[in-house]
Amino acid sequence: MIVNGIPSSYRTATTDSVSKAKASKRKADISASANAQDEVVISGQAQIDAASEKQARSTTTFTSFAVEFSRITRNDADVIREHYAAEHEENLTYDSPSTHIWNKYKNPDSPDFRAGMSENERAWAYDQELDLLSGGKHLQMGNPYAFASAGSPPTLSSAAMRANQVCREQIDQSIQDIFDGNEIEVPADASFRLTVDQSDYSIHVTGLEDEELTEAIEQALNRGENGKNLYDHLKLTTPDGEALGVDYVNGHLAEVDTQREMDDRTLSEVKKQAGPTWARYSSTYDPQQEAMNEKILSLTPDSPLNTQENKDRMSAAVRVGAPEIIAEFRTRQQDMNLVINQNRDIDPDGSIALKTYMRAYAQPAVNARKTIEGYYAEAHAENSSYPFLQGLEHIAEKYKRPDSGIFRSDLTKAQRDMAYRQERALLTGARLTLLDPYALASVGGVQTAQASHQSAMQAVLEKMNELRNQR
């Protein structure tokens, strides 16, 4: 006979086992009281430690889907970071990393253009490497190239399912810890169901005839956010059409059905619980979408930033959702537009302001390049004294060959790597990186793009004042 989904054999065995367990416990309590004089005295600190440990075990909380989904997201993001790690490190050696990325993937006229890659692979690389420059806050998990070894990239459904599995395992372990911490003995053959009341998120046990055991379990589980976390978990794991709940059989919670397809309702709940991070698994993201430049960014024809590179960069920012980059772009654009509009009487088309801005913006880079060339001048002269190939070998011996007699062990690895790059660039005619803190230390270090913008704006204002005074 089956009552409430529980076989009568389970109920009988459960009732008998619990009764025996309680009788044994009462005997043990009486015996302990009778032999109180034989107790071992425990130190005060040991008692405190034991109490703390017991309290920690008895107040174990259930993990939440949002927490586990966030961990899944970070793990997937790490796969993408690793895929582009070498490229990202190399990008940072350029004075303008974003320009170098654009040259690699968007500028066919550049010697750095990756013609050997497919158009789609370049599109993915462009957006992902640009995002890494700002911390990798919007990496897209649908990247087929970063997850090629896995066969296919993760999806919102697969990420949610992985999080659900971890949640189920964590909640199951938490229940075991709570039972141990509260000295609740559940017979091995006991079977019951856990449900949650949506009105107050209270956890209920159904299927046990032993009312005292049922009450003890409910009292132990209903602490903190356990009811809310279990309710959220059940909304994502209970099959459609069934009442929210999970069975506890043979000492553990039933496993998650990993073969169940998530319908639109469940996916909507996933998005609700996961928060903004779910967008990283977007199925609508298109790395080649370009129909947003003028409409979204409202670029004006007379803006000094109205270049194809900046259009591509801002378009990528919109695609992956980087409002901070868009805000920076608009701020600079608004600065220039404001100055141009305020000085139409002396610079009608804004051409003088634009030329002044571009010249002043580039000047720090010109100065930095001269400083860097001077810093490495002596080493470059030495390298150049050898035939070309021997000169390259000489640079390698100084910075890459620890067994060489001229290896610069007095420098840090970072200093050696930078010197190796810069001296090779000087010898081969390649472009120097302006992100060289060692060569630029004497002039205050590497200048940021924001500092360059501010100095350029100051130059524009001074030029406008000069023109006005000449009238």
XYZ file of C-alpha atoms in Angstrom:
471
model
C 0.000 0.000 0.000
C 1.227 3.510 -0.881
C 0.245 6.614 1.097
C 1.303 10.073 -0.050
C 3.681 8.450 -2.507
C 5.524 6.529 0.281
C 5.348 2.689 0.416
C 3.966 1.342 3.688
C 7.102 -0.768 4.089
C 9.149 2.440 4.186
C 6.816 3.963 6.771
C 6.895 0.899 9.016
C 10.655 0.588 8.830
C 11.056 4.299 9.455
C 8.773 4.324 12.492
C 10.434 1.262 14.070
C 13.946 2.576 13.425
C 13.198 5.993 14.873
C 11.533 4.480 17.980
C 14.582 2.282 18.593
C 16.885 5.230 18.085
C 14.961 7.357 20.591
C 14.928 4.528 23.182
C 18.677 4.109 22.816
C 19.193 7.854 23.223
C 17.069 7.928 26.430
C 19.115 5.042 27.883
C 22.300 6.837 27.009
C 21.071 10.031 28.694
C 20.148 8.132 31.900
C 23.491 6.335 31.907
C 25.354 9.599 31.416
C 23.475 11.207 34.321
C 24.143 8.260 36.649
C 27.852 8.351 35.955
C 28.288 12.127 36.040
C 31.103 11.720 38.539
C 33.127 9.873 35.892
C 32.946 12.736 33.357
C 36.162 14.046 31.819
C 36.489 17.757 32.438
C 36.908 19.689 29.154
C 38.808 22.989 29.162
C 36.864 26.228 28.686
C 38.493 26.966 25.333
C 37.805 23.442 24.096
C 34.161 23.846 25.057
C 33.991 27.140 23.176
C 35.623 25.599 20.102
C 33.296 22.623 20.185
C 30.257 24.878 20.578
C 31.379 27.082 17.694
C 31.911 24.079 15.461
C 28.535 22.649 16.395
C 26.787 25.974 15.749
C 28.478 26.348 12.367
C 27.374 22.866 11.334
C 23.831 23.350 12.578
C 23.363 26.668 10.733
C 24.684 25.562 7.352
C 22.917 27.440 4.568
C 21.820 26.356 1.113
C 23.727 27.799 -1.811
C 21.837 29.976 -4.288
C 21.532 29.574 -8.048
C 22.803 33.124 -8.575
C 26.044 32.333 -6.726
C 26.686 29.109 -8.622
C 25.751 30.645 -11.977
C 28.203 33.459 -11.293
C 30.942 30.883 -10.685
C 30.072 29.110 -13.930
C 30.273 32.454 -15.734
C 33.706 33.205 -14.287
C 34.992 29.780 -15.265
C 33.758 30.180 -18.842
C 35.216 33.682 -18.997
C 38.570 32.272 -17.877
C 38.534 29.964 -20.906
C 38.192 32.992 -23.177
C 40.856 34.924 -21.276
C 43.256 32.033 -21.699
C 42.451 31.740 -25.414
C 43.390 35.384 -26.012
C 46.037 35.690 -23.270
C 49.054 35.849 -25.575
C 47.394 38.343 -27.910
C 46.221 40.463 -24.972
C 49.717 40.585 -23.501
C 51.121 41.598 -26.868
C 48.423 44.263 -27.336
C 49.471 45.930 -24.102
C 52.983 46.526 -25.418
C 51.672 49.088 -27.934
C 51.177 52.760 -27.207
C 47.570 52.392 -28.412
C 46.430 48.797 -27.829
C 42.991 49.456 -29.322
C 44.572 50.751 -32.537
C 46.787 47.690 -32.779
C 43.734 45.441 -32.341
C 41.943 47.387 -35.072
C 44.928 47.010 -37.396
C 45.001 43.258 -36.780
C 41.354 42.574 -37.462
C 39.777 45.539 -39.273
C 42.476 47.244 -41.346
C 43.510 45.261 -44.463
C 46.105 47.933 -45.283
C 48.046 47.296 -42.091
C 51.083 44.955 -42.111
C 49.648 43.492 -38.888
C 46.370 42.458 -40.572
C 45.553 38.787 -39.915
C 44.657 37.781 -43.464
C 45.028 34.102 -42.587
C 42.027 34.196 -40.258
C 38.434 33.966 -41.426
C 36.317 37.097 -41.338
C 34.218 35.658 -38.531
C 37.236 34.712 -36.433
C 38.666 38.218 -36.845
C 35.303 39.680 -35.812
C 35.217 37.604 -32.616
C 38.851 38.394 -31.812
C 38.303 42.119 -32.319
C 35.426 42.377 -29.845
C 36.922 40.031 -27.261
C 40.403 41.583 -27.253
C 38.953 45.088 -27.054
C 36.839 44.043 -24.075
C 39.872 42.556 -22.334
C 41.482 46.007 -22.407
C 38.753 47.197 -20.033
C 38.896 44.171 -17.770
C 36.917 41.637 -19.774
C 33.582 42.663 -18.270
C 31.479 41.652 -21.275
C 33.135 38.563 -22.743
C 30.692 36.589 -24.871
C 30.493 32.865 -24.031
C 29.206 31.885 -27.472
C 32.724 32.228 -28.877
C 33.209 29.144 -31.112
C 36.973 29.649 -31.339
C 37.727 29.893 -27.623
C 35.688 26.740 -26.956
C 36.742 24.805 -30.058
C 38.344 22.042 -27.979
C 35.040 21.511 -26.158
C 33.232 20.883 -29.440
C 30.827 23.786 -29.022
C 30.567 26.901 -26.866
C 28.357 26.940 -23.778
C 24.801 28.253 -23.969
C 22.501 29.825 -21.419
C 20.737 26.464 -21.055
C 23.923 24.449 -20.584
C 25.340 26.978 -18.112
C 22.091 26.955 -16.139
C 22.066 23.164 -16.077
C 25.637 23.041 -14.786
C 24.721 25.541 -12.075
C 21.638 23.487 -11.178
C 23.722 20.350 -10.762
C 26.186 22.121 -8.476
C 23.323 23.624 -6.485
C 21.713 20.211 -5.993
C 25.006 18.702 -4.806
C 25.701 21.636 -2.483
C 22.198 21.636 -0.996
C 22.384 17.875 -0.494
C 25.673 18.239 1.379
C 24.268 21.107 3.421
C 21.352 18.912 4.496
C 23.773 16.223 5.668
C 25.728 18.831 7.649
C 22.547 20.255 9.169
C 21.380 16.811 10.224
C 24.764 16.084 11.822
C 24.931 19.486 13.500
C 21.478 19.115 14.981
C 21.924 15.438 15.914
C 19.069 14.396 13.655
C 19.181 10.699 12.854
C 17.319 9.896 9.639
C 16.999 6.135 9.018
C 18.859 4.961 5.932
C 15.677 3.678 4.319
C 13.635 6.818 5.059
C 12.034 8.621 2.137
C 10.302 11.993 2.096
C 9.725 15.046 -0.082
C 10.810 18.644 0.471
C 8.497 21.426 -0.677
C 8.500 25.190 -0.132
C 5.562 27.471 0.698
C 5.813 30.421 -1.695
C 4.066 32.804 0.713
C 6.800 32.721 3.345
C 9.422 30.367 1.822
C 9.027 27.882 4.658
C 10.330 24.368 3.951
C 7.962 21.442 4.579
C 8.575 17.709 4.878
C 5.936 15.296 3.577
C 5.912 11.510 3.568
C 7.193 10.739 7.076
C 4.824 9.272 9.684
C 7.144 10.198 12.541
C 5.850 13.659 13.436
C 8.719 14.412 15.806
C 11.304 13.634 13.118
C 9.357 15.697 10.598
C 9.238 18.662 12.977
C 12.939 18.343 13.800
C 13.925 18.341 10.124
C 11.707 21.322 9.293
C 12.990 23.303 12.261
C 16.612 22.592 11.329
C 16.208 23.447 7.640
C 14.142 26.621 8.053
C 16.945 29.023 8.821
C 18.320 32.049 7.019
C 17.707 32.078 3.270
C 17.403 28.303 2.965
C 13.728 28.374 2.032
C 14.186 31.116 -0.590
C 17.251 29.449 -2.120
C 15.550 26.052 -2.240
C 12.429 27.598 -3.781
C 14.476 29.331 -6.503
C 16.320 26.089 -7.191
C 13.109 24.084 -7.479
C 11.633 26.573 -9.944
C 14.509 25.707 -12.304
C 14.626 21.955 -11.758
C 11.048 20.736 -11.258
C 9.575 19.276 -14.478
C 6.787 21.255 -16.112
C 3.337 20.515 -14.745
C 4.581 19.111 -11.420
C 4.317 20.710 -7.991
C 7.589 22.244 -6.845
C 9.492 19.752 -4.720
C 12.389 17.326 -4.509
C 12.549 13.774 -3.149
C 14.961 12.670 -0.439
C 15.681 8.948 -0.861
C 18.443 6.651 0.404
C 20.099 9.455 2.333
C 20.326 11.973 -0.533
C 18.319 14.343 -2.674
C 17.248 13.008 -6.058
C 19.604 13.988 -8.876
C 18.811 16.769 -11.347
C 17.329 15.590 -14.642
C 20.093 16.778 -16.987
C 18.201 15.617 -20.066
C 15.253 17.927 -19.506
C 14.894 20.665 -22.103
C 14.436 24.129 -20.661
C 11.359 25.839 -22.036
C 10.956 29.593 -22.463
C 9.379 29.931 -19.029
C 12.325 28.256 -17.327
C 14.879 30.238 -19.324
C 13.072 33.422 -18.336
C 13.409 32.373 -14.707
C 17.111 31.664 -15.272
C 17.594 35.218 -16.546
C 15.679 36.613 -13.592
C 17.745 34.752 -11.000
C 21.115 35.059 -12.729
C 20.932 38.820 -13.183
C 22.917 40.699 -15.871
C 25.529 37.948 -16.242
C 23.145 35.792 -18.263
C 23.648 38.156 -21.238
C 27.140 36.726 -21.705
C 25.461 33.631 -23.130
C 23.377 35.666 -25.565
C 22.336 33.789 -28.699
C 21.597 37.046 -30.526
C 25.084 38.544 -30.217
C 26.625 39.093 -33.659
C 30.291 40.196 -33.752
C 29.840 41.520 -37.284
C 26.809 43.702 -36.645
C 27.601 47.221 -37.856
C 24.273 48.971 -38.382
C 24.522 50.966 -35.183
C 27.291 53.520 -35.652
C 25.623 56.789 -36.635
C 22.236 56.001 -35.110
C 23.396 55.033 -31.643
C 26.546 57.095 -31.265
C 25.220 60.204 -33.058
C 28.598 60.957 -34.602
C 28.925 64.412 -36.131
C 30.835 65.026 -39.390
C 33.188 67.560 -37.820
C 34.265 65.414 -34.875
C 38.015 64.632 -34.744
C 37.019 61.214 -33.451
C 34.859 60.441 -36.463
C 37.251 57.862 -37.941
C 36.547 54.341 -39.119
C 38.657 52.963 -36.282
C 36.611 54.799 -33.666
C 33.356 53.830 -35.370
C 34.388 50.175 -35.249
C 35.510 50.475 -31.648
C 32.326 52.119 -30.464
C 30.220 49.688 -32.464
C 32.000 46.814 -30.698
C 31.365 48.496 -27.343
C 27.648 48.645 -28.089
C 27.582 45.018 -29.226
C 29.114 43.679 -26.030
C 27.485 46.244 -23.762
C 30.255 48.545 -22.553
C 28.522 51.835 -21.643
C 31.627 53.162 -19.911
C 33.519 53.210 -23.217
C 30.627 54.932 -24.970
C 30.465 57.526 -22.194
C 34.195 58.238 -22.573
C 33.809 58.638 -26.326
C 30.832 60.953 -26.017
C 32.553 63.084 -23.397
C 35.512 63.750 -25.673
C 33.254 64.367 -28.623
C 31.101 66.778 -26.631
C 34.203 68.650 -25.446
C 35.265 69.308 -29.026
C 31.788 70.108 -30.315
C 31.298 72.613 -27.500
C 34.533 74.446 -28.302
C 33.779 74.450 -32.045
C 30.261 75.806 -31.558
C 31.461 78.504 -29.158
C 34.038 79.770 -31.651
C 32.166 79.733 -34.949
C 32.799 83.470 -35.319
C 36.576 82.996 -35.566
C 36.698 79.418 -36.862
C 33.485 78.960 -38.902
C 34.021 75.352 -40.042
C 35.981 74.241 -37.000
C 38.970 73.222 -39.131
C 41.501 75.189 -37.085
C 40.252 73.665 -33.850
C 40.352 70.178 -35.352
C 43.899 70.532 -36.690
C 45.080 72.002 -33.406
C 43.490 69.164 -31.459
C 44.961 66.396 -33.613
C 48.425 67.951 -33.577
C 48.386 68.475 -29.809
C 46.911 65.030 -29.136
C 49.731 63.393 -31.082
C 52.521 65.499 -29.587
C 52.949 63.473 -26.342
C 53.433 60.362 -28.463
C 56.068 62.145 -30.562
C 57.877 63.281 -27.432
C 57.651 59.826 -25.873
C 59.107 58.206 -28.986
C 62.099 60.573 -28.922
C 62.657 59.859 -25.232
C 62.538 56.111 -25.822
C 64.942 56.313 -28.764
C 67.371 58.280 -26.597
C 67.041 55.792 -23.743
C 68.048 52.875 -25.981
C 70.469 54.838 -28.220
C 73.671 53.392 -26.761
C 72.364 49.810 -26.859
C 71.077 50.344 -30.411
C 74.476 51.608 -31.531
C 76.082 48.488 -30.089
C 73.512 46.186 -31.695
C 73.951 47.933 -35.042
C 77.699 47.385 -34.987
C 77.069 43.722 -35.817
C 75.780 42.332 -39.105
C 71.967 42.334 -39.007
C 71.375 38.691 -38.020
C 74.200 38.768 -35.508
C 72.731 41.948 -34.087
C 69.429 40.161 -33.478
C 71.288 37.288 -31.845
C 73.197 39.757 -29.657
C 69.890 41.189 -28.372
C 68.585 37.689 -27.654
C 71.735 36.802 -25.711
C 71.307 39.872 -23.526
C 67.669 39.359 -22.646
C 66.547 35.802 -23.503
C 69.528 33.489 -22.942
C 70.311 32.932 -19.224
C 73.328 30.805 -20.180
C 74.876 33.674 -22.168
C 77.904 35.498 -20.846
C 76.199 38.864 -21.456
C 72.756 37.941 -20.043
C 71.305 40.893 -18.088
C 70.487 39.127 -14.845
C 70.656 42.496 -13.090
C 67.322 43.437 -14.696
C 63.887 42.106 -13.832
C 62.151 39.843 -16.341
C 59.741 42.656 -17.201
C 62.631 45.025 -17.905
C 64.393 42.423 -20.055
C 61.212 41.718 -22.026
C 60.696 45.421 -22.706
C 64.315 46.023 -23.688
C 64.227 42.989 -25.977
C 61.131 44.299 -27.744
C 62.354 47.879 -28.054
C 65.895 47.096 -29.216
C 64.605 44.663 -31.826
C 62.142 47.300 -33.049
C 64.941 49.838 -33.443
C 67.130 47.360 -35.293
C 64.423 46.050 -37.627
C 62.556 49.323 -38.165
C 59.398 48.064 -36.471
C 57.194 50.322 -34.360
C 58.288 51.103 -30.821
C 55.797 50.670 -28.046
C 55.150 53.864 -26.118
C 53.991 51.901 -23.071
C 57.541 51.701 -21.766
C 57.642 52.745 -18.094
C 61.408 52.256 -17.873
C 62.372 54.516 -20.766
C 59.752 57.117 -19.840
C 60.426 57.180 -16.096
C 62.486 60.368 -16.460
C 59.522 62.269 -17.978
C 56.861 61.119 -15.553
C 55.974 57.742 -17.039
C 53.493 56.695 -19.715
C 50.872 59.323 -20.542
C 47.275 58.146 -20.618
C 44.812 58.815 -23.422
C 42.759 60.972 -21.052
C 45.805 63.107 -20.240
C 46.518 63.495 -23.962
C 42.914 64.569 -24.532
C 43.072 67.144 -21.764
C 46.324 68.658 -23.018
C 44.937 68.717 -26.571
C 41.794 70.508 -25.395
C 43.938 73.052 -23.570
C 45.879 73.669 -26.787
C 42.608 74.228 -28.676
C 41.372 76.736 -26.102
C 44.671 78.620 -26.240
C 44.536 78.693 -30.045
C 40.970 80.019 -30.014
C 41.984 82.749 -27.550
C 44.925 83.649 -29.760
C 42.684 84.011 -32.825
C 40.182 86.080 -30.879
C 42.906 88.443 -29.616
C 44.151 88.968 -33.182
C 40.782 90.334 -34.329
